[in-house]
Short mmCIF file of C-alpha atoms in Angstrom, two decimals:
data_model
loop_
_atom_site.label_atom_id
_atom_site.label_comp_id
_atom_site.label_asym_id
_atom_site.label_seq_id
_atom_site.Cartn_x
_atom_site.Cartn_y
_atom_site.Cartn_z
CA UNK A 1 -0.01 -0.04 0.05
CA UNK A 2 2.74 2.39 0.97
CA UNK A 3 4.55 1.64 -2.45
CA UNK A 4 1.21 2.33 -4.49
CA UNK A 5 0.51 5.54 -2.69
CA UNK A 6 4.11 6.74 -3.41
CA UNK A 7 3.47 5.76 -7.07
CA UNK A 8 0.15 7.92 -7.13
CA UNK A 9 1.86 10.80 -5.68
CA UNK A 10 4.58 10.72 -8.37
CA UNK A 11 1.97 10.33 -10.93
CA UNK A 12 0.63 13.73 -10.34
CA UNK A 13 3.95 15.18 -11.62
CA UNK A 14 4.68 12.81 -14.49
CA UNK A 15 3.95 12.72 -18.12
CA UNK A 16 1.72 10.13 -19.62
CA UNK A 17 4.66 8.13 -21.03
CA UNK A 18 6.22 8.04 -17.66
CA UNK A 19 3.05 7.10 -15.93
CA UNK A 20 2.79 4.03 -18.27
CA UNK A 21 6.46 3.09 -17.55
CA UNK A 22 5.88 3.40 -13.88
CA UNK A 23 2.71 1.13 -13.99
CA UNK A 24 4.46 -1.42 -16.04
CA UNK A 25 7.29 -1.41 -13.58
CA UNK A 26 4.84 -1.74 -10.67
CA UNK A 27 3.37 -4.78 -12.42
CA UNK A 28 6.77 -6.27 -12.99
CA UNK A 29 7.74 -5.90 -9.24
CA UNK A 30 4.38 -7.52 -7.98
CA UNK A 31 4.93 -10.42 -10.41
CA UNK A 32 8.49 -10.73 -8.65
CA UNK A 33 6.93 -10.45 -5.40
CA UNK A 34 4.75 -13.54 -5.73
CA UNK A 35 7.30 -15.54 -7.77
CA UNK A 36 8.29 -18.73 -5.89
CA UNK A 37 11.75 -18.79 -7.69
CA UNK A 38 12.60 -15.26 -6.79
CA UNK A 39 16.39 -14.55 -7.46
CA UNK A 40 18.39 -11.84 -6.12
CA UNK A 41 20.20 -11.16 -9.46
CA UNK A 42 16.95 -10.15 -10.84
CA UNK A 43 16.94 -7.30 -8.61
CA UNK A 44 20.28 -6.12 -9.85
CA UNK A 45 19.09 -6.14 -13.29
CA UNK A 46 15.71 -4.16 -12.86
CA UNK A 47 16.79 -1.65 -10.03
CA UNK A 48 18.90 0.66 -12.52
CA UNK A 49 16.03 0.55 -14.94
CA UNK A 50 13.60 1.66 -12.50
CA UNK A 51 15.59 4.35 -10.96
CA UNK A 52 16.22 5.83 -14.49
CA UNK A 53 12.64 6.62 -14.84
CA UNK A 54 11.64 7.12 -11.20
CA UNK A 55 14.47 9.00 -9.38
CA UNK A 56 14.51 9.36 -5.46
CA UNK A 57 15.45 5.50 -4.77
CA UNK A 58 11.74 4.72 -3.89
CA UNK A 59 12.11 1.15 -5.53
CA UNK A 60 15.52 0.54 -3.80
CA UNK A 61 13.75 1.32 -0.31
CA UNK A 62 10.91 -0.92 -1.07
CA UNK A 63 13.16 -3.83 -1.75
CA UNK A 64 15.22 -3.10 1.31
CA UNK A 65 12.07 -3.31 3.39
CA UNK A 66 11.30 -6.78 1.97
CA UNK A 67 14.44 -8.31 3.50
CA UNK A 68 14.38 -11.28 1.02
CA UNK A 69 16.92 -14.04 1.58
CA UNK A 70 17.91 -16.39 -1.17
CA UNK A 71 19.69 -19.68 -0.53
CA UNK A 72 21.57 -21.23 -3.41
CA UNK A 73 23.15 -24.81 -3.36
CA UNK A 74 24.62 -26.91 -5.96
CA UNK A 75 23.08 -30.29 -5.69
CA UNK A 76 25.86 -32.28 -7.55
CA UNK A 77 28.51 -31.85 -10.30
CA UNK A 78 27.85 -32.58 -13.89
CA UNK A 79 28.23 -36.40 -14.30
CA UNK A 80 28.64 -38.95 -17.00
CA UNK A 81 25.79 -39.31 -19.35
CA UNK A 82 25.67 -42.97 -18.32
CA UNK A 83 25.01 -41.89 -14.83
CA UNK A 84 22.75 -38.89 -15.55
CA UNK A 85 19.61 -40.70 -14.16
CA UNK A 86 21.36 -41.00 -10.73
CA UNK A 87 22.39 -37.50 -10.03
CA UNK A 88 20.57 -34.10 -10.46
CA UNK A 89 23.00 -31.47 -11.67
CA UNK A 90 21.58 -27.99 -11.02
CA UNK A 91 21.79 -24.97 -9.04
CA UNK A 92 18.72 -24.46 -6.83
CA UNK A 93 17.42 -21.36 -5.00
CA UNK A 94 14.48 -20.40 -2.93
CA UNK A 95 13.04 -17.61 -0.57
CA UNK A 96 13.59 -18.90 2.84
CA UNK A 97 13.80 -17.23 6.38
CA UNK A 98 17.18 -15.77 6.91
CA UNK A 99 19.28 -18.14 9.31
CA UNK A 100 20.51 -16.25 12.35
CA UNK A 101 24.19 -17.13 13.01
CA UNK A 102 25.54 -16.51 16.41
CA UNK A 103 29.53 -15.96 15.97
CA UNK A 104 30.03 -16.42 19.84
CA UNK A 105 28.23 -19.85 19.97
CA UNK A 106 29.07 -20.81 16.45
CA UNK A 107 25.69 -22.11 15.84
CA UNK A 108 22.35 -21.10 14.02
CA UNK A 109 20.06 -19.69 16.80
CA UNK A 110 16.20 -18.99 17.10
CA UNK A 111 15.44 -22.30 15.27
CA UNK A 112 16.63 -21.05 11.86
CA UNK A 113 18.44 -23.15 9.63
CA UNK A 114 19.23 -22.79 5.75
CA UNK A 115 17.70 -25.13 2.98
CA UNK A 116 17.67 -25.23 -0.62
CA UNK A 117 14.61 -24.55 -2.76
CA UNK A 118 14.65 -28.28 -3.83
CA UNK A 119 14.54 -29.63 -0.41
CA UNK A 120 11.67 -27.31 0.61
CA UNK A 121 9.72 -28.21 -2.42
CA UNK A 122 10.29 -31.87 -1.87
CA UNK A 123 9.25 -31.65 1.74
CA UNK A 124 6.03 -29.75 0.63
CA UNK A 125 5.37 -32.43 -1.84
CA UNK A 126 5.72 -35.35 0.67
CA UNK A 127 3.57 -33.58 3.38
CA UNK A 128 0.72 -32.80 0.86
CA UNK A 129 0.56 -36.12 -0.53
CA UNK A 130 0.87 -38.18 2.76
CA UNK A 131 4.10 -39.72 1.68
CA UNK A 132 7.10 -41.09 3.77
CA UNK A 133 10.26 -38.86 3.84
CA UNK A 134 13.77 -40.30 3.25
CA UNK A 135 16.72 -38.82 5.32
CA UNK A 136 20.14 -39.69 4.16
CA UNK A 137 22.77 -39.86 7.21
CA UNK A 138 26.53 -39.84 6.48
CA UNK A 139 28.09 -38.84 9.84
CA UNK A 140 26.85 -39.61 13.30
CA UNK A 141 23.57 -40.71 12.14
CA UNK A 142 25.24 -43.84 10.85
CA UNK A 143 26.00 -45.07 14.31
CA UNK A 144 24.31 -42.80 16.77
CA UNK A 145 20.83 -41.79 15.76
CA UNK A 146 19.84 -40.44 19.19
CA UNK A 147 16.82 -40.99 21.47
CA UNK A 148 14.37 -39.06 19.29
CA UNK A 149 12.28 -39.92 16.23
CA UNK A 150 15.01 -41.62 14.30
CA UNK A 151 15.02 -44.32 17.18
CA UNK A 152 11.32 -44.74 16.86
CA UNK A 153 10.20 -48.29 15.89
CA UNK A 154 7.93 -46.94 13.19
CA UNK A 155 11.29 -45.61 11.39
CA UNK A 156 13.11 -48.00 9.36
CA UNK A 157 16.71 -47.68 7.92
CA UNK A 158 18.65 -49.28 5.01
CA UNK A 159 22.12 -48.87 3.53
CA UNK A 160 22.24 -46.36 0.64
CA UNK A 161 24.83 -44.37 -1.34
CA UNK A 162 25.01 -40.79 -2.46
CA UNK A 163 26.28 -40.59 -6.06
CA UNK A 164 28.53 -37.57 -7.02
CA UNK A 165 29.35 -36.58 -3.31
CA UNK A 166 32.25 -37.01 -1.06
CA UNK A 167 32.47 -37.23 2.61
CA UNK A 168 34.69 -34.24 3.52
CA UNK A 169 36.10 -33.41 6.96
CA UNK A 170 35.79 -29.69 6.77
CA UNK A 171 33.14 -28.68 9.26
CA UNK A 172 34.11 -27.12 12.72
CA UNK A 173 31.97 -28.25 15.58
CA UNK A 174 31.62 -26.13 18.68
CA UNK A 175 28.30 -27.67 19.83
CA UNK A 176 28.95 -31.44 19.79
CA UNK A 177 32.58 -32.51 19.27
CA UNK A 178 34.46 -29.26 20.38
CA UNK A 179 33.84 -25.91 22.05
CA UNK A 180 34.07 -22.35 20.94
CA UNK A 181 37.61 -21.90 22.17
CA UNK A 182 38.73 -25.18 20.36
CA UNK A 183 36.08 -26.44 17.78
CA UNK A 184 36.27 -30.13 16.83
CA UNK A 185 35.89 -31.32 13.25
CA UNK A 186 32.93 -33.45 11.78
CA UNK A 187 32.12 -34.49 8.21
CA UNK A 188 30.06 -32.74 5.60
CA UNK A 189 28.91 -33.92 2.20
CA UNK A 190 30.44 -31.95 -0.75
CA UNK A 191 29.76 -32.54 -4.46
CA UNK A 192 32.76 -33.50 -6.54
CA UNK A 193 32.66 -30.18 -8.36
CA UNK A 194 32.68 -28.25 -4.96
CA UNK A 195 35.74 -30.15 -3.79
CA UNK A 196 37.43 -29.66 -7.24
CA UNK A 197 36.77 -25.90 -7.01
CA UNK A 198 38.32 -25.62 -3.43
CA UNK A 199 41.46 -27.47 -4.55
CA UNK A 200 41.89 -25.25 -7.49
CA UNK A 201 41.43 -22.24 -5.24
CA UNK A 202 44.13 -23.36 -2.97
CA UNK A 203 46.50 -24.56 -5.63
CA UNK A 204 46.22 -21.12 -7.38
CA UNK A 205 47.84 -19.54 -4.37
CA UNK A 206 50.87 -21.31 -4.53
CA UNK A 207 52.31 -19.29 -7.48
CA UNK A 208 52.63 -19.35 -11.16
CA UNK A 209 53.36 -22.76 -12.51
CA UNK A 210 52.37 -24.93 -15.53
CA UNK A 211 49.37 -26.50 -13.75
CA UNK A 212 47.59 -23.04 -14.32
CA UNK A 213 47.59 -23.63 -18.02
CA UNK A 214 46.42 -27.12 -17.63
CA UNK A 215 43.53 -26.06 -15.57
CA UNK A 216 42.35 -23.58 -18.21
CA UNK A 217 42.76 -26.15 -20.88
CA UNK A 218 41.98 -29.55 -19.20
CA UNK A 219 43.15 -32.58 -21.20
CA UNK A 220 41.15 -35.48 -19.76
CA UNK A 221 42.30 -38.68 -21.39
CA UNK A 222 40.12 -40.86 -19.01
CA UNK A 223 36.47 -40.02 -18.04
CA UNK A 224 36.34 -38.46 -14.59
CA UNK A 225 35.38 -40.77 -11.72
CA UNK A 226 32.20 -40.20 -9.90
CA UNK A 227 32.34 -40.27 -6.09
CA UNK A 228 30.08 -42.74 -4.04
CA UNK A 229 29.36 -42.11 -0.41
CA UNK A 230 28.17 -44.90 2.01
CA UNK A 231 25.49 -43.87 4.42
CA UNK A 232 22.14 -44.89 6.07
CA UNK A 233 18.73 -44.07 4.64
CA UNK A 234 15.98 -43.40 7.30
CA UNK A 235 12.42 -43.80 6.13
CA UNK A 236 10.27 -41.39 8.12
CA UNK A 237 6.40 -42.02 8.32
CA UNK A 238 4.23 -39.14 7.31
CA UNK A 239 2.99 -38.49 10.82
CA UNK A 240 6.45 -38.19 12.16
CA UNK A 241 7.97 -35.98 9.54
CA UNK A 242 7.50 -32.47 11.19
CA UNK A 243 8.91 -33.68 14.62
CA UNK A 244 11.70 -35.35 12.91
CA UNK A 245 12.81 -32.23 11.04
CA UNK A 246 12.57 -30.15 14.10
CA UNK A 247 14.96 -32.52 15.92
CA UNK A 248 17.35 -32.53 12.94
CA UNK A 249 17.34 -28.83 12.65
CA UNK A 250 18.44 -28.53 16.33
CA UNK A 251 20.87 -31.32 16.01
CA UNK A 252 22.56 -29.77 12.97
CA UNK A 253 22.46 -26.21 13.92
CA UNK A 254 26.34 -25.86 13.62
CA UNK A 255 26.34 -24.57 10.04
CA UNK A 256 24.39 -27.23 8.18
CA UNK A 257 21.51 -26.74 5.79
CA UNK A 258 18.90 -29.06 4.35
CA UNK A 259 19.37 -30.20 0.75
CA UNK A 260 17.98 -32.81 -1.61
CA UNK A 261 20.12 -35.52 -3.32
CA UNK A 262 19.71 -38.76 -5.21
CA UNK A 263 20.50 -41.95 -3.14
CA UNK A 264 21.00 -45.45 -4.55
CA UNK A 265 19.36 -48.08 -2.26
CA UNK A 266 18.92 -51.86 -2.52
CA UNK A 267 15.95 -53.88 -2.03
CA UNK A 268 16.22 -57.65 -1.21
CA UNK A 269 13.63 -59.60 -3.09
CA UNK A 270 13.21 -63.55 -3.16
CA UNK A 271 13.31 -64.97 -6.73
CA UNK A 272 10.18 -66.75 -7.44
CA UNK A 273 11.66 -69.71 -9.24
CA UNK A 274 14.66 -70.64 -7.36
CA UNK A 275 13.89 -68.96 -4.06
CA UNK A 276 17.27 -67.08 -3.78
CA UNK A 277 17.40 -63.68 -2.31
CA UNK A 278 18.64 -61.05 -4.93
CA UNK A 279 19.37 -57.29 -4.64
CA UNK A 280 17.70 -54.86 -6.89
CA UNK A 281 18.94 -51.33 -7.11
CA UNK A 282 16.68 -48.10 -7.33
CA UNK A 283 17.22 -44.48 -6.80
CA UNK A 284 15.29 -42.27 -4.39
CA UNK A 285 15.14 -38.63 -3.44
CA UNK A 286 16.43 -38.07 -0.03
CA UNK A 287 16.82 -34.98 2.45
CA UNK A 288 20.23 -34.52 3.98
CA UNK A 289 21.91 -32.04 6.09
CA UNK A 290 25.15 -30.85 4.85
CA UNK A 291 27.54 -27.79 5.44
CA UNK A 292 28.24 -26.14 2.12
CA UNK A 293 31.60 -24.46 1.36
CA UNK A 294 30.09 -20.94 2.21
CA UNK A 295 28.61 -21.85 5.51
CA UNK A 296 30.25 -20.01 8.53
CA UNK A 297 31.65 -23.11 10.03
CA UNK A 298 33.42 -24.53 7.21
CA UNK A 299 37.16 -24.83 7.15
CA UNK A 300 39.04 -25.39 3.76
CA UNK A 301 42.22 -25.83 5.85
CA UNK A 302 40.72 -28.67 7.59
CA UNK A 303 39.34 -30.39 4.32
CA UNK A 304 42.73 -30.10 2.51
CA UNK A 305 45.25 -30.76 5.38
CA UNK A 306 44.68 -34.15 6.80
CA UNK A 307 47.69 -33.96 9.23
CA UNK A 308 46.22 -30.88 10.83
CA UNK A 309 42.58 -32.41 10.79
CA UNK A 310 43.71 -35.52 12.43
CA UNK A 311 45.40 -33.54 15.03
CA UNK A 312 42.40 -31.68 16.02
CA UNK A 313 40.22 -34.75 16.04
CA UNK A 314 42.70 -36.59 18.36
CA UNK A 315 42.21 -34.24 21.21
CA UNK A 316 39.00 -32.12 20.61
CA UNK A 317 36.13 -32.82 23.10
CA UNK A 318 32.74 -31.40 23.30
CA UNK A 319 29.22 -31.80 24.83
CA UNK A 320 28.61 -34.99 22.69
CA UNK A 321 31.77 -36.60 23.55
CA UNK A 322 35.38 -36.91 22.08
CA UNK A 323 35.82 -36.05 18.51
CA UNK A 324 38.31 -39.07 18.27
CA UNK A 325 35.25 -41.36 18.95
CA UNK A 326 33.17 -39.65 16.38
CA UNK A 327 35.72 -40.36 13.73
CA UNK A 328 36.43 -44.01 14.76
CA UNK A 329 32.78 -44.96 15.04
CA UNK A 330 32.05 -43.70 11.62
CA UNK A 331 35.19 -45.54 10.31
CA UNK A 332 33.94 -48.76 11.81
CA UNK A 333 30.56 -48.32 10.24
CA UNK A 334 32.11 -47.80 6.88
CA UNK A 335 34.41 -51.00 7.26
CA UNK A 336 31.30 -53.12 8.26
CA UNK A 337 28.66 -51.83 5.92
CA UNK A 338 27.59 -54.79 3.70
CA UNK A 339 27.50 -52.74 0.48
CA UNK A 340 30.84 -51.19 0.74
CA UNK A 341 32.02 -53.06 -2.34
CA UNK A 342 31.85 -51.05 -5.63
CA UNK A 343 29.91 -53.79 -7.48
CA UNK A 344 27.23 -53.44 -5.23
CA UNK A 345 26.25 -50.12 -6.85
CA UNK A 346 25.90 -51.57 -10.21
CA UNK A 347 28.56 -49.19 -11.61
CA UNK A 348 31.84 -49.95 -13.47
CA UNK A 349 34.95 -49.75 -11.30
CA UNK A 350 36.62 -47.41 -13.58
CA UNK A 351 33.82 -44.79 -13.23
CA UNK A 352 33.30 -44.64 -9.56
CA UNK A 353 35.57 -43.30 -6.62
CA UNK A 354 35.31 -44.03 -2.88
CA UNK A 355 37.86 -40.98 -2.11
CA UNK A 356 35.44 -39.85 0.65
CA UNK A 357 35.27 -43.03 2.57
CA UNK A 358 39.01 -43.59 2.02
CA UNK A 359 39.68 -40.25 3.35
CA UNK A 360 38.02 -41.23 6.57
CA UNK A 361 40.11 -44.31 6.92
CA UNK A 362 43.24 -42.32 6.43
CA UNK A 363 42.23 -39.82 9.07
CA UNK A 364 41.45 -42.62 11.60
CA UNK A 365 44.94 -44.04 11.19
CA UNK A 366 46.43 -40.70 11.47
CA UNK A 367 44.48 -39.76 14.54
CA UNK A 368 45.81 -43.06 16.13
CA UNK A 369 49.38 -41.87 15.43
CA UNK A 370 48.50 -38.36 16.96
CA UNK A 371 47.45 -40.14 20.02
CA UNK A 372 50.84 -41.52 20.70
CA UNK A 373 52.31 -38.04 20.40
CA UNK A 374 52.50 -34.82 22.28
CA UNK A 375 50.79 -32.08 20.28
CA UNK A 376 51.18 -28.23 20.60
CA UNK A 377 48.90 -26.05 18.77
CA UNK A 378 50.61 -22.66 18.02
CA UNK A 379 50.11 -19.64 15.96
CA UNK A 380 52.70 -18.21 13.57
CA UNK A 381 53.33 -16.04 10.50
CA UNK A 382 55.98 -14.92 8.04
CA UNK A 383 58.52 -16.88 6.18
CA UNK A 384 58.18 -20.60 5.82
CA UNK A 385 61.08 -20.98 3.35
CA UNK A 386 62.82 -23.39 5.69
CA UNK A 387 59.50 -24.78 7.26
CA UNK A 388 59.90 -22.54 10.16
CA UNK A 389 56.04 -22.54 10.26
CA UNK A 390 55.65 -26.34 9.87
CA UNK A 391 53.35 -25.85 6.77
CA UNK A 392 55.34 -27.59 4.22
CA UNK A 393 53.06 -30.67 4.49
CA UNK A 394 50.25 -28.54 3.45
CA UNK A 395 52.16 -26.81 0.57
CA UNK A 396 53.40 -30.06 -1.03
CA UNK A 397 50.80 -32.53 -0.43
CA UNK A 398 47.59 -30.90 0.47
CA UNK A 399 47.15 -28.22 -2.15
CA UNK A 400 48.58 -25.31 -0.01
CA UNK A 401 45.83 -25.72 2.47
CA UNK A 402 47.25 -23.24 4.67
CA UNK A 403 47.09 -20.51 2.00
CA UNK A 404 50.84 -19.52 1.74
CA UNK A 405 51.76 -16.87 -0.67
CA UNK A 406 54.01 -18.21 -3.42
CA UNK A 407 54.16 -21.35 -1.42
CA UNK A 408 56.63 -19.80 1.24
CA UNK A 409 55.10 -16.85 3.24
CA UNK A 410 52.13 -16.53 5.52
CA UNK A 411 50.75 -13.02 5.39
CA UNK A 412 48.42 -13.70 8.49
CA UNK A 413 48.61 -15.83 11.53
CA UNK A 414 48.44 -19.57 10.65
CA UNK A 415 47.56 -22.27 13.26
CA UNK A 416 50.47 -24.61 13.51
CA UNK A 417 50.47 -28.10 14.87
CA UNK A 418 53.86 -28.99 16.59
CA UNK A 419 53.97 -32.93 16.87
CA UNK A 420 56.74 -34.43 19.02
CA UNK A 421 57.23 -38.08 20.44
CA UNK A 422 56.01 -38.62 24.06
CA UNK A 423 58.91 -39.43 26.34
CA UNK A 424 58.91 -40.94 29.82
CA UNK A 425 58.25 -37.37 31.17
CA UNK A 426 54.86 -37.12 29.38
CA UNK A 427 53.58 -40.18 31.37
CA UNK A 428 54.90 -39.32 34.85
CA UNK A 429 51.99 -37.06 36.08
CA UNK A 430 48.42 -37.40 35.78
CA UNK A 431 45.46 -35.12 35.06
CA UNK A 432 45.96 -31.33 35.00
CA UNK A 433 49.39 -31.48 36.55
CA UNK A 434 50.55 -33.52 33.50
CA UNK A 435 49.08 -30.94 31.04
CA UNK A 436 50.50 -27.82 32.92
CA UNK A 437 54.12 -28.80 33.03
CA UNK A 438 54.07 -29.60 29.31
CA UNK A 439 52.40 -26.38 28.45
CA UNK A 440 54.53 -24.11 26.11
CA UNK A 441 56.54 -21.57 28.18
CA UNK A 442 58.19 -19.58 25.39
CA UNK A 443 58.32 -19.40 21.58
CA UNK A 444 61.45 -18.41 19.70
CA UNK A 445 61.49 -17.26 16.07
CA UNK A 446 64.68 -16.87 14.11
CA UNK A 447 65.45 -15.79 10.50
CA UNK A 448 65.22 -19.48 9.32
CA UNK A 449 64.20 -21.55 12.43
CA UNK A 450 61.92 -21.80 15.28
CA UNK A 451 61.85 -23.17 18.67
CA UNK A 452 59.63 -24.03 21.71
CA UNK A 453 60.37 -24.28 25.50
CA UNK A 454 57.80 -25.95 27.72
CA UNK A 455 57.39 -25.43 31.52
CA UNK A 456 58.92 -29.01 32.07
CA UNK A 457 62.12 -27.89 30.31
CA UNK A 458 61.90 -29.50 27.03
CA UNK A 459 63.20 -27.63 24.16
CA UNK A 460 62.15 -28.26 20.51
CA UNK A 461 63.95 -26.64 17.66
CA UNK A 462 63.16 -26.90 13.82
CA UNK A 463 64.01 -25.14 10.56
CA UNK A 464 67.27 -24.25 8.52
CA UNK A 465 70.14 -26.46 9.34
CA UNK A 466 72.55 -26.02 6.49
CA UNK A 467 75.30 -24.97 8.62
CA UNK A 468 74.50 -27.14 11.72
CA UNK A 469 72.59 -24.20 13.22
CA UNK A 470 70.22 -26.63 15.13
CA UNK A 471 73.03 -28.75 16.61
CA UNK A 472 72.55 -31.80 14.25
CA UNK A 473 74.44 -32.72 11.35
CA UNK A 474 72.40 -32.27 8.18
CA UNK A 475 72.94 -30.73 4.77
CA UNK A 476 69.35 -29.36 4.76
CA UNK A 477 66.74 -28.02 6.94
CA UNK A 478 65.08 -30.30 9.67
CA UNK A 479 61.44 -30.35 8.89
CA UNK A 480 60.49 -32.23 11.83
CA UNK A 481 61.02 -30.70 15.27
CA UNK A 482 64.21 -32.01 16.90
CA UNK A 483 64.63 -32.25 20.79
CA UNK A 484 67.81 -31.16 22.13
CA UNK A 485 69.69 -34.08 24.18
CA UNK A 486 69.77 -32.08 27.28
CA UNK A 487 66.70 -30.24 28.93
CA UNK A 488 67.27 -26.32 29.67
#
């Protein structure tokens, strides 16, 4: 009403041609107002046109008052034509309530959570047609559904696989497996294309090299592999759907959003002739909660630097328990899942990849290694030419996950993990006394080397050692921290 009254006020001073243009614009805006696929980019197209005829910024003010929020998620990467029926490749968006993120608690608050347009449309369709809802679980839902609706006797579950998605350990957790002062790490589900884009982004920060040209003109001799992610599919009866979604919205408030994907499931049927049980494959639409790369709790460093991630998960602990337990329970589920073989998907070996599930296994093994060592989480910046910042592993093997400039310099503080063997002194005390004496007491930063002194008196040094600066004969720098023979 306010908008129309302003229009009538301006009509008194406008020429007939301008009045026709203003009315046409009003009609256009009203159509956009009630469009279910409202896109923010359309406003960017029409605002300059409107203000060119109108003046005074009335339309811009009107749009600001509406406070629209658009959510956009890519459901999957473009896949091989032979698998096109299994994955929906599109960018989806919808007008949804703006999620309220609390940076202090690192969670969504007031019951708000993001979702894709496809997810909302699917939920509406299921509810209006009295259908069951499929929910795909790929993290803690695989081994710990909780005491709510998912544990209800009316809810069934079966193994399933998401096609074109990878299980990625890049979601910080301050409400379940860590705290705001030291978040843990939990998994999310990213499409193959999303992972590829993240890797390209970080590789591009290393500096100029020939790989940049290859990225611009990719030469793919072999067809790209499609990721498969093992998980559980819960079948929610119609009468329990709303309560189930409310519970999951609260459980996944640490940056996750509802999305819709295609999942392959397997039905066992007894053959009528020989009585043998055979598995038949079908594809279903399932809701899942995932943290997209643009959510506030996502960590590219954690995704691409497995050494760093394993270190965090080996010691982080939150209200829901130890991060280490979360990782290993999920890894045990993957190893025991009956459909873990590639043939179960009915796809050719050369076209599929289990990279996400293999990544989980590597992290579990690395976390076991970390459990046997003493870890120090530090911060540092500047030159890493001689690995003074202990970031060479990230640069050489994990796509420059720490975002070093030209592969050698950190222009902002980076989190550093110092990993040292545990000696007898680390096992002498128990509890807080043990932790306090081994806390860092002082850090030292030289031109080409760094060192740490603990309260117990252990002294660790690493970096450039070309001229035996570190007290140990070596022609090159010592990449791993070296403990001096005598404590200080």
